[in-house]
PDB file of C-alpha atoms in Angstrom:
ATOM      1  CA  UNK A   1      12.773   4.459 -42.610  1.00 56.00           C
ATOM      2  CA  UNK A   2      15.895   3.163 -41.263  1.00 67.00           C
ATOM      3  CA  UNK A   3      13.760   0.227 -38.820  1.00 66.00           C
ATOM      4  CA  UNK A   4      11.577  -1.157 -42.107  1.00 66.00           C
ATOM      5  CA  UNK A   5      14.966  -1.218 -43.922  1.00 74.00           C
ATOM      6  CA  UNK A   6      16.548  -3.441 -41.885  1.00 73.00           C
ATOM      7  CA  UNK A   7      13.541  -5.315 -41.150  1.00 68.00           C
ATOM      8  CA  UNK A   8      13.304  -5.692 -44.603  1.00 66.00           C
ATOM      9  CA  UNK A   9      17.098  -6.837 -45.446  1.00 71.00           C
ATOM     10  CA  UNK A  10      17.557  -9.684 -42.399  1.00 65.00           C
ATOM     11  CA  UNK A  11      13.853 -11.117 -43.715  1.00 60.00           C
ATOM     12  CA  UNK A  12      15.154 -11.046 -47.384  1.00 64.00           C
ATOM     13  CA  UNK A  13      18.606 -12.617 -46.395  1.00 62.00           C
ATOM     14  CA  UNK A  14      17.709 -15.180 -44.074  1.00 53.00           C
ATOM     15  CA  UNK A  15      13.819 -15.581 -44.492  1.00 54.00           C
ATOM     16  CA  UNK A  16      11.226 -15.307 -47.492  1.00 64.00           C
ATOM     17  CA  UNK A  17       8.641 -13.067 -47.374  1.00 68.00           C
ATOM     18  CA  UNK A  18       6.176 -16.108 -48.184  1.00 73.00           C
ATOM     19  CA  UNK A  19       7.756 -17.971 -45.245  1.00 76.00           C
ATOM     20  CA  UNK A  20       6.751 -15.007 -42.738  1.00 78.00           C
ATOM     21  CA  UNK A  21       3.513 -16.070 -40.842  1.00 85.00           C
ATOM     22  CA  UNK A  22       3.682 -13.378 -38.287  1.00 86.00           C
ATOM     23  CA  UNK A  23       5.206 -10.624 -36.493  1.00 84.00           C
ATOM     24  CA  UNK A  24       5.163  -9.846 -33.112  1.00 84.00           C
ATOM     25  CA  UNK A  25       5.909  -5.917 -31.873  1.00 84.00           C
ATOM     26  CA  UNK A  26       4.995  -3.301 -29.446  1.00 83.00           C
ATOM     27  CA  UNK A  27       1.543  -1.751 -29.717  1.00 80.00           C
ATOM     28  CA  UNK A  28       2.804   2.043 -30.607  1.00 84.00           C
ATOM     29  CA  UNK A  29       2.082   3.659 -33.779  1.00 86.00           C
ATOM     30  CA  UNK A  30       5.263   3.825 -35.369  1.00 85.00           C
ATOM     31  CA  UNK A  31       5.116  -0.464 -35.530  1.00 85.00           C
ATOM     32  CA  UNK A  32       0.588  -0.989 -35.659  1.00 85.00           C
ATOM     33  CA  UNK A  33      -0.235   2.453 -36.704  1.00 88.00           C
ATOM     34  CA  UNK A  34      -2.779   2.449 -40.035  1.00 89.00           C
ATOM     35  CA  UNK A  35      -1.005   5.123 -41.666  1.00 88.00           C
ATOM     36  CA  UNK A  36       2.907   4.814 -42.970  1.00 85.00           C
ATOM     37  CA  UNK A  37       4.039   1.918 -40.216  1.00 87.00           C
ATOM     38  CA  UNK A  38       6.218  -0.856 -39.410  1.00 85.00           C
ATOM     39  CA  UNK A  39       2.778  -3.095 -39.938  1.00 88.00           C
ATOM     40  CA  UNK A  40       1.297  -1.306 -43.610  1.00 88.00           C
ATOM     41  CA  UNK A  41       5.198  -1.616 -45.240  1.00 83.00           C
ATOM     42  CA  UNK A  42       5.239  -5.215 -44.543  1.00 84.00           C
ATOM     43  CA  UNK A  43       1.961  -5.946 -45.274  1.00 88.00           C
ATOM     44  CA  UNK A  44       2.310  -4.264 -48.465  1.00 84.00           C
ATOM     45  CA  UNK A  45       5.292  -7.590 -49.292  1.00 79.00           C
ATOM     46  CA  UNK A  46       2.735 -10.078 -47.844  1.00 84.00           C
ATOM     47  CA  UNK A  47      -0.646  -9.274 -47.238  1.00 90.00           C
ATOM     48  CA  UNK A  48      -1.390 -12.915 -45.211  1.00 91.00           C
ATOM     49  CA  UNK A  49       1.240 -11.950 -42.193  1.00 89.00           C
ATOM     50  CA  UNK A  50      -0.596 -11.834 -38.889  1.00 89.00           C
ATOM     51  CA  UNK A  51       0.633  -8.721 -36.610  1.00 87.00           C
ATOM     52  CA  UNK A  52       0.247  -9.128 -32.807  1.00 83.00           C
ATOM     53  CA  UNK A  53       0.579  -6.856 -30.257  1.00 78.00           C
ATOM     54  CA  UNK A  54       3.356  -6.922 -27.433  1.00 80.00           C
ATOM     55  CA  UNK A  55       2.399 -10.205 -25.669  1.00 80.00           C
ATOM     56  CA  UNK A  56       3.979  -9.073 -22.601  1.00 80.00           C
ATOM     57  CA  UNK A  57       0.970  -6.127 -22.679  1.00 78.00           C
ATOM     58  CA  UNK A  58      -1.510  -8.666 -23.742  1.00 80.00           C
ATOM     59  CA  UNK A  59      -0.341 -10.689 -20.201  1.00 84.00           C
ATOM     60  CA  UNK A  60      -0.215  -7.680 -18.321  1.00 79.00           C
ATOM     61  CA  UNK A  61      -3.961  -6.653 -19.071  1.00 83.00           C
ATOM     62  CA  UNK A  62      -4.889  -9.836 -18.693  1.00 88.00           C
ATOM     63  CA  UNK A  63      -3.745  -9.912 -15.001  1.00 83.00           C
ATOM     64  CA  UNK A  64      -4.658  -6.614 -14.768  1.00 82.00           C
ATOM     65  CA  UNK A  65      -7.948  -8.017 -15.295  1.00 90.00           C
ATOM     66  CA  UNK A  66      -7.961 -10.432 -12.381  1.00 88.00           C
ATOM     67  CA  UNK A  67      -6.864  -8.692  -9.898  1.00 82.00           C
ATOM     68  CA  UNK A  68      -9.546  -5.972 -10.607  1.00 87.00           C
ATOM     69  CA  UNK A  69     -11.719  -8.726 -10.470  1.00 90.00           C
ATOM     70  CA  UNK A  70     -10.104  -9.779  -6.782  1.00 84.00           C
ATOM     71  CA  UNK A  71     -10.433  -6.325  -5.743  1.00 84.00           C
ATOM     72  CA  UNK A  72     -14.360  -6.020  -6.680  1.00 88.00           C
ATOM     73  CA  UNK A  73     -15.101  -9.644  -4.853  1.00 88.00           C
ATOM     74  CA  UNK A  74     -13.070  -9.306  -2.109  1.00 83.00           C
ATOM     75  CA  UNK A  75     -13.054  -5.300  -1.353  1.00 82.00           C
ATOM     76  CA  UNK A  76      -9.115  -5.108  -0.700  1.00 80.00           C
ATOM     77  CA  UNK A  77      -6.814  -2.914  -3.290  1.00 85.00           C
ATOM     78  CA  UNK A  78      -3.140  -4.339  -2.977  1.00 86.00           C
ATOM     79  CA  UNK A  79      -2.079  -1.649  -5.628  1.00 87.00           C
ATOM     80  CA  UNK A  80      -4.228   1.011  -2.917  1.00 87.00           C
ATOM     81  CA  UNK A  81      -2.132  -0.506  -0.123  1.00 88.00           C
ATOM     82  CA  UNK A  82       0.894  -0.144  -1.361  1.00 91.00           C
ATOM     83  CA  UNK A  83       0.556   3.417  -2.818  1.00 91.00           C
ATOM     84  CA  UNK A  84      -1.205   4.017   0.881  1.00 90.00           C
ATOM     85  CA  UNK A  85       1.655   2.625   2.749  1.00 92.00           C
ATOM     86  CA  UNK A  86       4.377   4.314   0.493  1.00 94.00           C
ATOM     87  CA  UNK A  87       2.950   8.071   0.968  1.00 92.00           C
ATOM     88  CA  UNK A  88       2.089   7.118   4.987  1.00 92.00           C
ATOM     89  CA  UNK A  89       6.245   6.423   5.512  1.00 93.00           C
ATOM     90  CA  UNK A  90       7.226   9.007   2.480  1.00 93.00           C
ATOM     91  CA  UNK A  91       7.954  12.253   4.004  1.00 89.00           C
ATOM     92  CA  UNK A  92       7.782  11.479   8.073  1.00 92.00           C
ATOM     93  CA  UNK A  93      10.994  11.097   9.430  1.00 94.00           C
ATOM     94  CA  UNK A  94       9.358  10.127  13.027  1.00 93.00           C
ATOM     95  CA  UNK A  95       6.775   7.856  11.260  1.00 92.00           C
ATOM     96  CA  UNK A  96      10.013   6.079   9.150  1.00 94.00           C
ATOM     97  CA  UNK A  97      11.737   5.852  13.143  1.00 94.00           C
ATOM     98  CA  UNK A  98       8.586   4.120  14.362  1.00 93.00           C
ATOM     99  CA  UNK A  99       8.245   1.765  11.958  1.00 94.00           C
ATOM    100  CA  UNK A 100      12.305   1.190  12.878  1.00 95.00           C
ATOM    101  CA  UNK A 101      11.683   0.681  16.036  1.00 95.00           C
ATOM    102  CA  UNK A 102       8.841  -2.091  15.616  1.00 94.00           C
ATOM    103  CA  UNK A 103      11.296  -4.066  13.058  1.00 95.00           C
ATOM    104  CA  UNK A 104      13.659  -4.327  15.927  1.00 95.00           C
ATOM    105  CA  UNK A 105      11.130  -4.850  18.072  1.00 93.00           C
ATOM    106  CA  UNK A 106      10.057  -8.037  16.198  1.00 93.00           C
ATOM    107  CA  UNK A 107      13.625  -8.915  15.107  1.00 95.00           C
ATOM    108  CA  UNK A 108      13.172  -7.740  11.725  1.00 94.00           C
ATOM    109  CA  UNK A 109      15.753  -5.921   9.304  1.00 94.00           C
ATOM    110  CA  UNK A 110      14.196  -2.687   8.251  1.00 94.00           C
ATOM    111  CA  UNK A 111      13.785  -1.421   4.737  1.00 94.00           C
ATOM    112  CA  UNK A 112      12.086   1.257   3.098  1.00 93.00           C
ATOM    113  CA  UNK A 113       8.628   0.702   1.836  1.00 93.00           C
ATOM    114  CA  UNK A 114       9.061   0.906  -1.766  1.00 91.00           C
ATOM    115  CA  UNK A 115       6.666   3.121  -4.420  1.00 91.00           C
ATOM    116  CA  UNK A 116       4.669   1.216  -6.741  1.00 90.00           C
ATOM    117  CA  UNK A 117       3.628   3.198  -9.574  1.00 86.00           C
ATOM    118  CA  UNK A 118       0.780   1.986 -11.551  1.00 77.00           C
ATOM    119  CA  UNK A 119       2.249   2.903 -15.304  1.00 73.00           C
ATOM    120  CA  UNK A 120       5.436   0.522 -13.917  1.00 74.00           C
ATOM    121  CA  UNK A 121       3.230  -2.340 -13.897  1.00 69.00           C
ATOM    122  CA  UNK A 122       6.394  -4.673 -12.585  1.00 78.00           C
ATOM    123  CA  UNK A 123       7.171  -2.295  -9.288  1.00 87.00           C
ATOM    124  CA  UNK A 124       4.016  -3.706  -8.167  1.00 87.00           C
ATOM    125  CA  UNK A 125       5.438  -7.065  -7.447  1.00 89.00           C
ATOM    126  CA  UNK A 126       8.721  -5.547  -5.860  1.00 92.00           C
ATOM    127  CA  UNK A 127       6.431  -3.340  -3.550  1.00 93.00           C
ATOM    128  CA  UNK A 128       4.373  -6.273  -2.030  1.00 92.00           C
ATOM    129  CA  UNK A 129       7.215  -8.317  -1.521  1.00 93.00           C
ATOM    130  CA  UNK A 130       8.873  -5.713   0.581  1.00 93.00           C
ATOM    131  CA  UNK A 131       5.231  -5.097   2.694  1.00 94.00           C
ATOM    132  CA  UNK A 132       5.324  -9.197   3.267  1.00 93.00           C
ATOM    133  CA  UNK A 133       8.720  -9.292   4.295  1.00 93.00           C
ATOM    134  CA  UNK A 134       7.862  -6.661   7.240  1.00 94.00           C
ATOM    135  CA  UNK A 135       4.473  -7.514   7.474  1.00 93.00           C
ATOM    136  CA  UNK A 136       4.441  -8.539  11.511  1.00 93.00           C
ATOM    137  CA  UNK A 137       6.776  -5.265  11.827  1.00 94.00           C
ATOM    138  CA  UNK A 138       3.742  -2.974  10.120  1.00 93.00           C
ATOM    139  CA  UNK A 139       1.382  -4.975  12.058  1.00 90.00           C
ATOM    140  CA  UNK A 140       2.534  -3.692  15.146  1.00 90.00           C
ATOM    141  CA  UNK A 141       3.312  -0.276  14.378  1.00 91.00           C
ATOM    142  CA  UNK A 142      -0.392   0.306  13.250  1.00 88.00           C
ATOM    143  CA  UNK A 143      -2.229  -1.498  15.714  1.00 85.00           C
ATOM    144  CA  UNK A 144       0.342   0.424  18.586  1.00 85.00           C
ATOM    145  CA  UNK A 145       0.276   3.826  17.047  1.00 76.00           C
ATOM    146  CA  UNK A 146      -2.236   6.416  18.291  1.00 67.00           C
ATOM    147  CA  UNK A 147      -1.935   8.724  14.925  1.00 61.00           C
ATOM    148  CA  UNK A 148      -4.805   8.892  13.064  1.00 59.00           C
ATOM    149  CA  UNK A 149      -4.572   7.061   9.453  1.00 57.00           C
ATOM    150  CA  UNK A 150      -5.939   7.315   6.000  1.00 47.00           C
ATOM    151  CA  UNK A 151      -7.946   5.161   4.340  1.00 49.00           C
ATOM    152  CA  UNK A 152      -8.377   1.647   7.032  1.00 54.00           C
ATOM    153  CA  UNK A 153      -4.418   1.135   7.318  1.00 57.00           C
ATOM    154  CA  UNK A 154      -5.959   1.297  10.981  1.00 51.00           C
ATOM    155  CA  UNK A 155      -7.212  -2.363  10.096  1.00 56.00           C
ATOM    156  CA  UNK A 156      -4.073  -3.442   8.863  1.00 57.00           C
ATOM    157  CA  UNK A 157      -4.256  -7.426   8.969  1.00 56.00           C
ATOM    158  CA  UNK A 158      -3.283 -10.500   7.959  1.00 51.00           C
ATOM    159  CA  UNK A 159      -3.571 -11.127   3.895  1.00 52.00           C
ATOM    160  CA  UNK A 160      -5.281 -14.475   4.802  1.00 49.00           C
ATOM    161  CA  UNK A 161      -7.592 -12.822   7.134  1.00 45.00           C
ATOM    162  CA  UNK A 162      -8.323 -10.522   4.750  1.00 45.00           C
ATOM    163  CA  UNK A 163     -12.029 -10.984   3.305  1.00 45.00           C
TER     164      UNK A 163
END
């Protein structure tokens, strides 16, 4: 166990065991796991250290949490949108030219709609930023466009207006 090792020489150097208080790590097995961890070799040196998970996880599923919550009361998916939007611009070359055409229309640069991919919990931000920086450019092209859509990107409106 190369990891407990050194885990085990830098808190023996430069900190006491009985000084530790707790230990913060990622929630996989090899670090939380009940059986031959990161968390069961250190506990074994002092039984009183706290383990947490990842707080960046802990954040994340808290927010998570919210905007589930957001989605429930107000019936509007952003994480739907942007998956919606992605796979609607994705493979259409005349679709992609459209939307071109309505960002020069409304003096906009274009730019690709970006993928947001729900296990990459942090694309999610760079996704919706992209949508709001086009967002009177996408306006246009679906309220202009005959084609039929999936899923309401028909109704395509302002976030505000949004219910």
């Amino acid at each position: 166990w190369a990891l407990d090792s050194k885990v085990v020489h830098l808190l023996s150097c430069e900190n006491p065991w009985s000084m530790c208080t707790s230990v913060g790590v990622d929630n996989t097995s090899v670090n939380i796991g009940i059986r031959d961890s990161l968390k069961t070799r250190i506990l074994l040196r002092n039984p009183a250290i706290y383990f947490n998970g990842c707080p960046c996880h802990i954040i994340h599923n808290a927010a998570q949490k919210a905007g589930d919550t957001l989605t429930e009361r107000c019936a509007f998916d952003v994480e739907e949108l942007t998956i919606d939007l992605y796979y609607w611009f994705d493979k259409s070359t005349k679709r992609k030219n459209g939307l071109r055409s309505y960002c020069i229309f409304c003096d906009q640069a274009y730019r690709a709609i970006i993928k947001h991919v729900t296990t990459w919990w942090l694309s999610l931000e760079t996704a919706v930023e992209r949508i709001l920086k086009q967002f009177p450019s996408l306006t246009s092209y679906f309220k202009s466009e005959n084609e039929s859509q999936s899923r309401d990107l028909k109704d395509f409106r302002k976030p505000s207006m949004i219910p």
